[in-house]
Tab-separated table of C-alpha atoms in Angstrom:
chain	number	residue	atom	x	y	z
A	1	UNK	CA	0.000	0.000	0.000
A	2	UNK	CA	1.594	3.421	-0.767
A	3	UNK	CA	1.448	5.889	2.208
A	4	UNK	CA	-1.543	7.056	3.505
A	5	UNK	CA	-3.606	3.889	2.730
A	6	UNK	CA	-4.817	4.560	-0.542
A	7	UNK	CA	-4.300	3.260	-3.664
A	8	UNK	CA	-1.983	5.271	-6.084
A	9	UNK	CA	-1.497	4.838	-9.873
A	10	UNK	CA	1.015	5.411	-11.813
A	11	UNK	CA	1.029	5.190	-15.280
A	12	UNK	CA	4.100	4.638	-17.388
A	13	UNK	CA	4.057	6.384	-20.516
A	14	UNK	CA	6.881	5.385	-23.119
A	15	UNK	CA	6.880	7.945	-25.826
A	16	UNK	CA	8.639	8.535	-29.177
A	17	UNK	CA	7.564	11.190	-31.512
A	18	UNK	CA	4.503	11.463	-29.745
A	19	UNK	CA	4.208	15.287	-29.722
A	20	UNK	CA	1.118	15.480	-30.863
A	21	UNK	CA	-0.589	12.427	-28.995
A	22	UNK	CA	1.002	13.284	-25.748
A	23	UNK	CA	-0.877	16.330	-24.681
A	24	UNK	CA	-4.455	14.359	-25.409
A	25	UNK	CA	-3.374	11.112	-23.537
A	26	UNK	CA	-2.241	13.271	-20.815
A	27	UNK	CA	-5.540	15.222	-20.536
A	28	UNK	CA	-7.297	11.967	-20.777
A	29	UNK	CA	-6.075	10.288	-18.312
A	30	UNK	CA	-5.948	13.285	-15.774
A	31	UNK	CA	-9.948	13.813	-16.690
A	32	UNK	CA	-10.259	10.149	-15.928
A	33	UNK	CA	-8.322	9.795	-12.546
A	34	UNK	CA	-9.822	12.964	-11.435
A	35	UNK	CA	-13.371	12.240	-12.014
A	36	UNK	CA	-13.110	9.103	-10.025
A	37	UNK	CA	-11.305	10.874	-7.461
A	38	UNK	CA	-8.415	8.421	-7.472
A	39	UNK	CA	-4.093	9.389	-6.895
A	40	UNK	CA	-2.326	9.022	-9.093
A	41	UNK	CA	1.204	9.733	-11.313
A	42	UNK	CA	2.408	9.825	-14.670
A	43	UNK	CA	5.717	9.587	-16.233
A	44	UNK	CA	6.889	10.022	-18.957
A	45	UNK	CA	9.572	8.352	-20.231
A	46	UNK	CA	11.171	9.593	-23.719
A	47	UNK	CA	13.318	7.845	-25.724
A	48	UNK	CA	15.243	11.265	-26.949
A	49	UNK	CA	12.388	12.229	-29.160
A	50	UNK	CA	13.613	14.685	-32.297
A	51	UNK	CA	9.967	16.182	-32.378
A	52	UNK	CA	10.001	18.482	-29.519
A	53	UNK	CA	7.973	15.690	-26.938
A	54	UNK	CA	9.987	16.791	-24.565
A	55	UNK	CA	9.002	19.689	-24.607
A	56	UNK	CA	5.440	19.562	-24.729
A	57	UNK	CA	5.783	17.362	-21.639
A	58	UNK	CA	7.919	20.155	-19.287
A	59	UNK	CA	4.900	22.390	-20.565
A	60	UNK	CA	2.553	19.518	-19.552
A	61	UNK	CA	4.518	19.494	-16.072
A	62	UNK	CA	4.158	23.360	-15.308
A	63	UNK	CA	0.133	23.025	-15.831
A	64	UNK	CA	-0.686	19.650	-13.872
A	65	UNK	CA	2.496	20.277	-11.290
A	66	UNK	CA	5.161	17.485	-10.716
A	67	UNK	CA	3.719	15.644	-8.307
A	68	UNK	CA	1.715	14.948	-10.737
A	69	UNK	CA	3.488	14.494	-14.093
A	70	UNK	CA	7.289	13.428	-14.195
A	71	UNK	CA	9.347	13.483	-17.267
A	72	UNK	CA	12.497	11.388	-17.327
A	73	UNK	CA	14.821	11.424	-20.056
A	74	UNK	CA	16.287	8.298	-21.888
A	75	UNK	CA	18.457	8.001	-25.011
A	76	UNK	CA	19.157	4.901	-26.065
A	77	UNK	CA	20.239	3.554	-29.347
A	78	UNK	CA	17.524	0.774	-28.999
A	79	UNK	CA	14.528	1.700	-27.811
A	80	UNK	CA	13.001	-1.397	-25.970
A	81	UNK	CA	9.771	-1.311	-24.117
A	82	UNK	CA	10.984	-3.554	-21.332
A	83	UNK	CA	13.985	-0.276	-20.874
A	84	UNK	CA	11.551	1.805	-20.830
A	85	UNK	CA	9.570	0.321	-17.721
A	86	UNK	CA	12.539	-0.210	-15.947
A	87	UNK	CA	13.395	3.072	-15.890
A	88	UNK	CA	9.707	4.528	-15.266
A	89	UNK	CA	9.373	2.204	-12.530
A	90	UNK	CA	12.472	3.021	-10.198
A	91	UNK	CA	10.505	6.701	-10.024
A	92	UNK	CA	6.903	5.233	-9.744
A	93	UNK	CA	5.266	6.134	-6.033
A	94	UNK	CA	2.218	4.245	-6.619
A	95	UNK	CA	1.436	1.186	-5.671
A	96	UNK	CA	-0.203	-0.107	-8.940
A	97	UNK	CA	1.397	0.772	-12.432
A	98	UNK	CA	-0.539	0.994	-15.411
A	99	UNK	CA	1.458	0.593	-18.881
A	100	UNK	CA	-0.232	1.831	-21.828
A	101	UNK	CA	0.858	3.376	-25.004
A	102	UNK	CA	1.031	7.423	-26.154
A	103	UNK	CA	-0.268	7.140	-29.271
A	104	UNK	CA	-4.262	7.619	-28.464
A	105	UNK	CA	-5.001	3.317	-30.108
A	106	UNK	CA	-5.864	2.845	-26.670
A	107	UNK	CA	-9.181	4.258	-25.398
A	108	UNK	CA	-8.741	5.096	-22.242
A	109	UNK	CA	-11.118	3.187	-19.824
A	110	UNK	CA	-12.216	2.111	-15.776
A	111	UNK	CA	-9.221	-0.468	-15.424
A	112	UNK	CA	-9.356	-0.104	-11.477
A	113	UNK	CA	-13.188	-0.537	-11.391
A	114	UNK	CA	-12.417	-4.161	-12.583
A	115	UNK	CA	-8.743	-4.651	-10.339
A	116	UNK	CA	-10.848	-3.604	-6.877
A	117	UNK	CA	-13.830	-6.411	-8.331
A	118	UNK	CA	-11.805	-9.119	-8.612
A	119	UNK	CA	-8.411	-8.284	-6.733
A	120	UNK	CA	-6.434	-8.979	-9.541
A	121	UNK	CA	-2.671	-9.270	-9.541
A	122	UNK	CA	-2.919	-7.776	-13.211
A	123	UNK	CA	-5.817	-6.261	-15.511
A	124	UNK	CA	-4.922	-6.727	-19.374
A	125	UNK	CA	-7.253	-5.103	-22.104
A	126	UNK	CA	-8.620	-7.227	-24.300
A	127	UNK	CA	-9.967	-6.124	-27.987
A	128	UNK	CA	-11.362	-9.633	-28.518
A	129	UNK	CA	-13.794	-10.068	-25.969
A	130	UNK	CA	-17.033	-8.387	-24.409
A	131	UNK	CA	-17.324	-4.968	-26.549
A	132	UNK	CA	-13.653	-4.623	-27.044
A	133	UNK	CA	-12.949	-4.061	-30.395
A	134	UNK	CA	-11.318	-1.929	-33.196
A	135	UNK	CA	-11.596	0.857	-35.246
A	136	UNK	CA	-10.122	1.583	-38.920
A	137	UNK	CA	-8.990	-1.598	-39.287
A	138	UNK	CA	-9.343	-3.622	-42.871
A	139	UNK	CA	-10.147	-7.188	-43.532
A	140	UNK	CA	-6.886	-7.806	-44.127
A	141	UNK	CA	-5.352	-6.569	-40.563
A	142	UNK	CA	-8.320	-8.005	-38.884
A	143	UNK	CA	-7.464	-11.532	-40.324
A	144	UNK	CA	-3.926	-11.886	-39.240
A	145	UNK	CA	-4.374	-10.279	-35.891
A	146	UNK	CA	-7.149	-12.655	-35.428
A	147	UNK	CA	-4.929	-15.642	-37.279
A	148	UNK	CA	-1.944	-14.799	-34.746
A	149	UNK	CA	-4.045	-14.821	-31.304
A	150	UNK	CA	-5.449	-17.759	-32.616
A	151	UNK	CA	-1.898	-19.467	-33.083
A	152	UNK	CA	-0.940	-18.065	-29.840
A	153	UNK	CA	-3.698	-19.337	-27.703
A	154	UNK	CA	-3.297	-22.709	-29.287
A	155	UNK	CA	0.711	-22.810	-28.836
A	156	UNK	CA	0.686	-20.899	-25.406
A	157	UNK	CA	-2.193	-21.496	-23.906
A	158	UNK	CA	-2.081	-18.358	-21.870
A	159	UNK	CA	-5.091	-17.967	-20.306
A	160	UNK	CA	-5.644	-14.604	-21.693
A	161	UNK	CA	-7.464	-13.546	-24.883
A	162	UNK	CA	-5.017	-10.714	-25.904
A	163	UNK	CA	-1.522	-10.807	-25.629
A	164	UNK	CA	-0.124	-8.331	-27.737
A	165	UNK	CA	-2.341	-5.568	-26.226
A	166	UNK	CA	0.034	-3.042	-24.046
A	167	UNK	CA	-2.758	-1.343	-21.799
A	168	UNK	CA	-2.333	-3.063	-18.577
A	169	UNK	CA	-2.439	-2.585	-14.865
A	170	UNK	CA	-0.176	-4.930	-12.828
A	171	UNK	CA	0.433	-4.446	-8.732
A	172	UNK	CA	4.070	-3.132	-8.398
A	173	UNK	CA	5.630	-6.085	-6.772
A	174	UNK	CA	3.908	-8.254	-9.461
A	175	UNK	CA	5.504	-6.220	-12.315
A	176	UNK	CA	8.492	-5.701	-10.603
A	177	UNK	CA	8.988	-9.686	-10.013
A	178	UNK	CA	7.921	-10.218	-13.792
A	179	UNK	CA	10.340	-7.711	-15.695
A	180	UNK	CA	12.944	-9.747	-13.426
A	181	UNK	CA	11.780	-12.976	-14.831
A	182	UNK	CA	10.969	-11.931	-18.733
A	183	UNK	CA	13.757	-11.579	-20.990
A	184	UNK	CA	12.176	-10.793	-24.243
A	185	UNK	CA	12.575	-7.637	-26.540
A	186	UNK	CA	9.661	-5.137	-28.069
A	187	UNK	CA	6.016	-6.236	-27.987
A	188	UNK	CA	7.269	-10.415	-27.437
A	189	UNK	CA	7.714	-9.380	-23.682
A	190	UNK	CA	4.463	-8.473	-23.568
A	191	UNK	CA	3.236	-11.662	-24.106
A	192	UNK	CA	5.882	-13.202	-22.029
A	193	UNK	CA	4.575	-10.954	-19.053
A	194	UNK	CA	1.781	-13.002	-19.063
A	195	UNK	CA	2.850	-16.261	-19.890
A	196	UNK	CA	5.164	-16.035	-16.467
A	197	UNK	CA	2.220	-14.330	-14.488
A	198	UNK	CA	0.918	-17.231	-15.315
A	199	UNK	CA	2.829	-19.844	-14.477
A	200	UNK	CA	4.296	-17.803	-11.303
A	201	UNK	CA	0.575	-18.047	-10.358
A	202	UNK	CA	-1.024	-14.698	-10.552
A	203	UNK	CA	-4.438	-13.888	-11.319
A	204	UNK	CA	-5.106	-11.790	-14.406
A	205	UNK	CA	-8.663	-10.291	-14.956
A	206	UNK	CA	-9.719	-8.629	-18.163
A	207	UNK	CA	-11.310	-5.507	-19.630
A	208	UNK	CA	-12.419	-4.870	-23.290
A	209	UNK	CA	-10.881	-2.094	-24.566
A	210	UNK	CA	-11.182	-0.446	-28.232
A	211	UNK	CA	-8.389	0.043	-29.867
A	212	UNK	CA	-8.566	2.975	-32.412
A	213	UNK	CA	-6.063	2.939	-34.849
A	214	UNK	CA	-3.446	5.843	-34.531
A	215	UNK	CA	-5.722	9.116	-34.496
A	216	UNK	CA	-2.190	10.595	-35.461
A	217	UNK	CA	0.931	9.559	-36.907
A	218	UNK	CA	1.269	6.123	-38.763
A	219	UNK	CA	0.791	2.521	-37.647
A	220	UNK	CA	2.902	-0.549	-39.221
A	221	UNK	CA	2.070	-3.710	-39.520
A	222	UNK	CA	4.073	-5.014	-42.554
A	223	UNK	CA	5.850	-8.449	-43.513
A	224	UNK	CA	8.903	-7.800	-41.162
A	225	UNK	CA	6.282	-7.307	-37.898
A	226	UNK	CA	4.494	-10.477	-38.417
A	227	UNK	CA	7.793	-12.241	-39.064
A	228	UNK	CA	9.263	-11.176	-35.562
A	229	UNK	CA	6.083	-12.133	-34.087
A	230	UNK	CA	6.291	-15.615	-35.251
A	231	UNK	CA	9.802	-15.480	-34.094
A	232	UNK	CA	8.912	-14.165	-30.773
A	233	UNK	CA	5.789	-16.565	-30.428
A	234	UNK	CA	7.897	-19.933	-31.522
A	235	UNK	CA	11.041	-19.182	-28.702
A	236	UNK	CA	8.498	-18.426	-26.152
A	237	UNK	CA	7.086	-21.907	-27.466
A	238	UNK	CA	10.201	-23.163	-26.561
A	239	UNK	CA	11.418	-21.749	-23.712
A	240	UNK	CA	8.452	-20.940	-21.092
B	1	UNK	CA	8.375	-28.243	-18.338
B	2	UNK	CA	7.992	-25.945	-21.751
B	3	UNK	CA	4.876	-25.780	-23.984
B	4	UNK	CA	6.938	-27.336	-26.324
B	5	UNK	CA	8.297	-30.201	-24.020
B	6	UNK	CA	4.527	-30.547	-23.823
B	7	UNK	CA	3.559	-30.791	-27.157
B	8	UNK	CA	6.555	-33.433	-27.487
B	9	UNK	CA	5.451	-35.487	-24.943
B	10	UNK	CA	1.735	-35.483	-25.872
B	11	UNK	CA	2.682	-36.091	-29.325
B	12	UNK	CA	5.291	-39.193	-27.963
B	13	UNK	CA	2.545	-40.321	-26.045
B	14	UNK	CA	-0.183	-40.734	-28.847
B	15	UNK	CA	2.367	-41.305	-31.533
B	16	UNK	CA	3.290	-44.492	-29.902
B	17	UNK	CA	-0.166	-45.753	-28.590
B	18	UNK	CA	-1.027	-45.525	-32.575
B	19	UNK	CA	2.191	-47.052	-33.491
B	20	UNK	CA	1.773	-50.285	-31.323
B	21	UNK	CA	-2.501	-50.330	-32.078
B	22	UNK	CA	-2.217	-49.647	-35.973
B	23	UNK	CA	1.486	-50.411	-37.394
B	24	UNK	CA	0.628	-54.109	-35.767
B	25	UNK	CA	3.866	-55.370	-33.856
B	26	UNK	CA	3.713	-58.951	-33.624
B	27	UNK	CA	2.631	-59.867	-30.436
B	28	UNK	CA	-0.626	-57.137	-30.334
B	29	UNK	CA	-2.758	-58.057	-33.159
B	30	UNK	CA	-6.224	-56.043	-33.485
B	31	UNK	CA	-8.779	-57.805	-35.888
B	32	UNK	CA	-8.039	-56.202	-39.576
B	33	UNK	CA	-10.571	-53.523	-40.203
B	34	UNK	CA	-9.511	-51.933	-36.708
B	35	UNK	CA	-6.133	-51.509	-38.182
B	36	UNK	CA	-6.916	-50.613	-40.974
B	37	UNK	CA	-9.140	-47.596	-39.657
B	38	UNK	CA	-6.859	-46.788	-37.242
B	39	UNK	CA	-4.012	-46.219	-39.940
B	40	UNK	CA	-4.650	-43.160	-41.374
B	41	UNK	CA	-6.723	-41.092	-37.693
B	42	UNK	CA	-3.446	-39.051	-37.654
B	43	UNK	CA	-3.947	-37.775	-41.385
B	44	UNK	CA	-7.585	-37.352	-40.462
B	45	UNK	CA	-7.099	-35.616	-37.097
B	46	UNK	CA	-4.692	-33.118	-38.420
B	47	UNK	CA	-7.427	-32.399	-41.210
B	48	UNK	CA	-9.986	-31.724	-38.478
B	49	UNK	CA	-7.402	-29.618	-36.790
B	50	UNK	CA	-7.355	-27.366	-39.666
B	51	UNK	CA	-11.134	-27.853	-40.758
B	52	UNK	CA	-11.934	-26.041	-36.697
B	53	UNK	CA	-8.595	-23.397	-37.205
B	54	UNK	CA	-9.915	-22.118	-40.210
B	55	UNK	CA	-13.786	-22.297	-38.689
B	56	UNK	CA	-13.069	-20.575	-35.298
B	57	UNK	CA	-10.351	-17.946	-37.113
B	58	UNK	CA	-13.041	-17.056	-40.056
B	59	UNK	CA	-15.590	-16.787	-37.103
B	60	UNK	CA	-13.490	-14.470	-34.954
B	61	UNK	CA	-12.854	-12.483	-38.311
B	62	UNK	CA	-16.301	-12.306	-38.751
B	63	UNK	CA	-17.758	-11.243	-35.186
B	64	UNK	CA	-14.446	-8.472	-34.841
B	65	UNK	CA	-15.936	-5.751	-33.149
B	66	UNK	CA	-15.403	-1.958	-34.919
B	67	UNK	CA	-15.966	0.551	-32.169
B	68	UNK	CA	-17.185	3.076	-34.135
B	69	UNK	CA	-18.881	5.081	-31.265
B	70	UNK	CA	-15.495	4.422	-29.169
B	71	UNK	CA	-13.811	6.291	-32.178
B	72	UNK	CA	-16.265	8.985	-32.274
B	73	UNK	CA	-16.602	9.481	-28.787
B	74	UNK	CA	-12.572	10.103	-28.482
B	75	UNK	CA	-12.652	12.711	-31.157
B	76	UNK	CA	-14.847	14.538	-29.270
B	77	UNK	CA	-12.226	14.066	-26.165
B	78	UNK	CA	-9.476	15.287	-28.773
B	79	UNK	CA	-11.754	18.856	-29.084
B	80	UNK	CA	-12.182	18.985	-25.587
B	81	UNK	CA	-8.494	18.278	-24.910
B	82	UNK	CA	-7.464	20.902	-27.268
B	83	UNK	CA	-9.476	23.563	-26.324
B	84	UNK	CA	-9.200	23.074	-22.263
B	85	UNK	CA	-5.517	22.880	-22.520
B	86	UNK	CA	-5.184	25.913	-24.798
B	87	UNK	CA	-6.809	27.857	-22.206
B	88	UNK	CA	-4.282	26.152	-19.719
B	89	UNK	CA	-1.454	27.525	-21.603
B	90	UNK	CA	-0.341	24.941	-23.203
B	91	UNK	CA	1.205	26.028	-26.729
B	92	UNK	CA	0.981	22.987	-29.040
């Protein structure tokens, strides 16, 4: 429990050329937290963004104060989500850390709502269930992210319906014990995240989420993505 | 033990049930017509495997929700964003 009693969030923001995104996510989640009167943090970690995200976030800073948004600094030649958390967490105060990405594909929604129902260890957004869903999406992205969960559920058996999804909640010891444990690169160590929690025995409840596809600035999904994800898929095969 | 370690062991496990039932050692001999049907169930079971994986995946495909209010409702948000922060001071 952080100090005080009450539960604190802090939300890890990864950004990289996010300049325009950041501002909205940041007002989003502020309007959300706010409204339902809960504490909480975010930081923002930047990857030595050429766009001037850096800046928007000091601005971001002065308005909402730094207690309540902190920007740390990275630079690193790759640019690896699990990096990123590491560094976000050593200046997280909260006592529950919720990952999500800058770029507005994930609408935000009442993640705690579900953790306090169900005390779960972790709370992963799923598009494929309930009303989650997506927006702007052809047939033809639809079918292979539908082909690949499919493959995944059938080779992992993960007890989850969406692994690649990135808007999560996990307690802080849990994430901290599982970014010891994972040692997988980019969106793969998503998916091992829950894999371990898992098999390490946590319990992982689930919201539907809609995923909008990237309000601004481009999205990729091309023959080298789905390539590393079969990579990424077959050594988790073989090694959790 | 790994999912594939598993799969490997499952797959030891049934291969050699099949092998000693079907591929007729001497020693363990099943009336004719069993053997015979049980020759080609791995052929046929692999078949049905991809019969349901293309079923369930065209299915999924099919029922894929598109949140179109979810995408309307956040462009409102974007307005809202925009304007209350411009009156925050934020210069974008």
């Amino acid at each position: 429990m952080a100090a005080g009693g009450a539960d604190k969030f802090s939300v890890l923001l990864p950004t990289y050329n996010e300049r325009e995104n950041l501002p909205l996510v940041v007002w989003l989640l502020a309007r959300t937290f706010q409204e339902s009167g809960i504490n909480f943090e975010i930081i923002i970690i930047d990857d030595g963004s050429p766009d001037g995200t850096q800046e928007i976030a000091e601005q971001l800073e002065k308005i909402y104060g730094s207690a309540k948004i902190v920007m740390r600094e990275i630079i690193s030649v790759l640019f690896l989500s699990g990096t990123a958390y590491i560094h976000g967490m050593k200046h997280a105060t909260g006592n529950f850390i919720v990952i999500m990405d800058a770029d507005l594909s994930h609408h935000v929604s009442l993640y705690f709502i579900k953790q306090k129902e169900g005390n779960f260890d972790i709370v992963s957004g799923t598009r494929y269930k309930g009303d989650g869903g997506v927006y702007g999406w052809d047939l033809k992205r639809k079918l292979i992210s539908r082909g690949a969960n499919f493959l995944t559920q059938v080779l992992l058996r993960p007890g989850a319906s969406d692994l690649t999804g990135s808007f999560r909640l996990y307690r802080k010891e849990v994430l901290q014990k599982l970014m010891e444990k994972c040692v997988s690169k980019g969106y793969v160590f998503q998916m091992e995240m829950i894999v371990r929690a898992r098999q390490l025995g946590y319990t992982i409840g689930e919201v539907p989420i809609s995923f909008v596809d990237r309000v601004y600035g481009e999205s990729k999904l091309g023959g080298n993505e789905i390539v590393s994800f079969l990579k990424g898929l077959l050594t988790l095969f073989a090694t959790t | 033990m790994t999912k594939l370690g598993q799969w490997l062991c499952g797959l030891a496990l049934l291969g050699s049930a099949w092998a000693a039932l079907a591929l007729a050692p001497p020693g363990l001999q099943l009336p004719v017509p069993y053997r015979q049907a049980l020759l080609p169930l791995p052929v046929y079971l692999l078949v049905a495997f991809g019969c349901y994986s293309l079923a369930t995946v065209g299915y999924r495909l099919a029922t894929f929700n598109d949140c179109e209010e979810a995408a309307a409702e956040l462009q409102e948000h974007i307005s809202a964003a925009r304007a209350d922060l411009r009156r925050r001071g934020l210069r974008f």
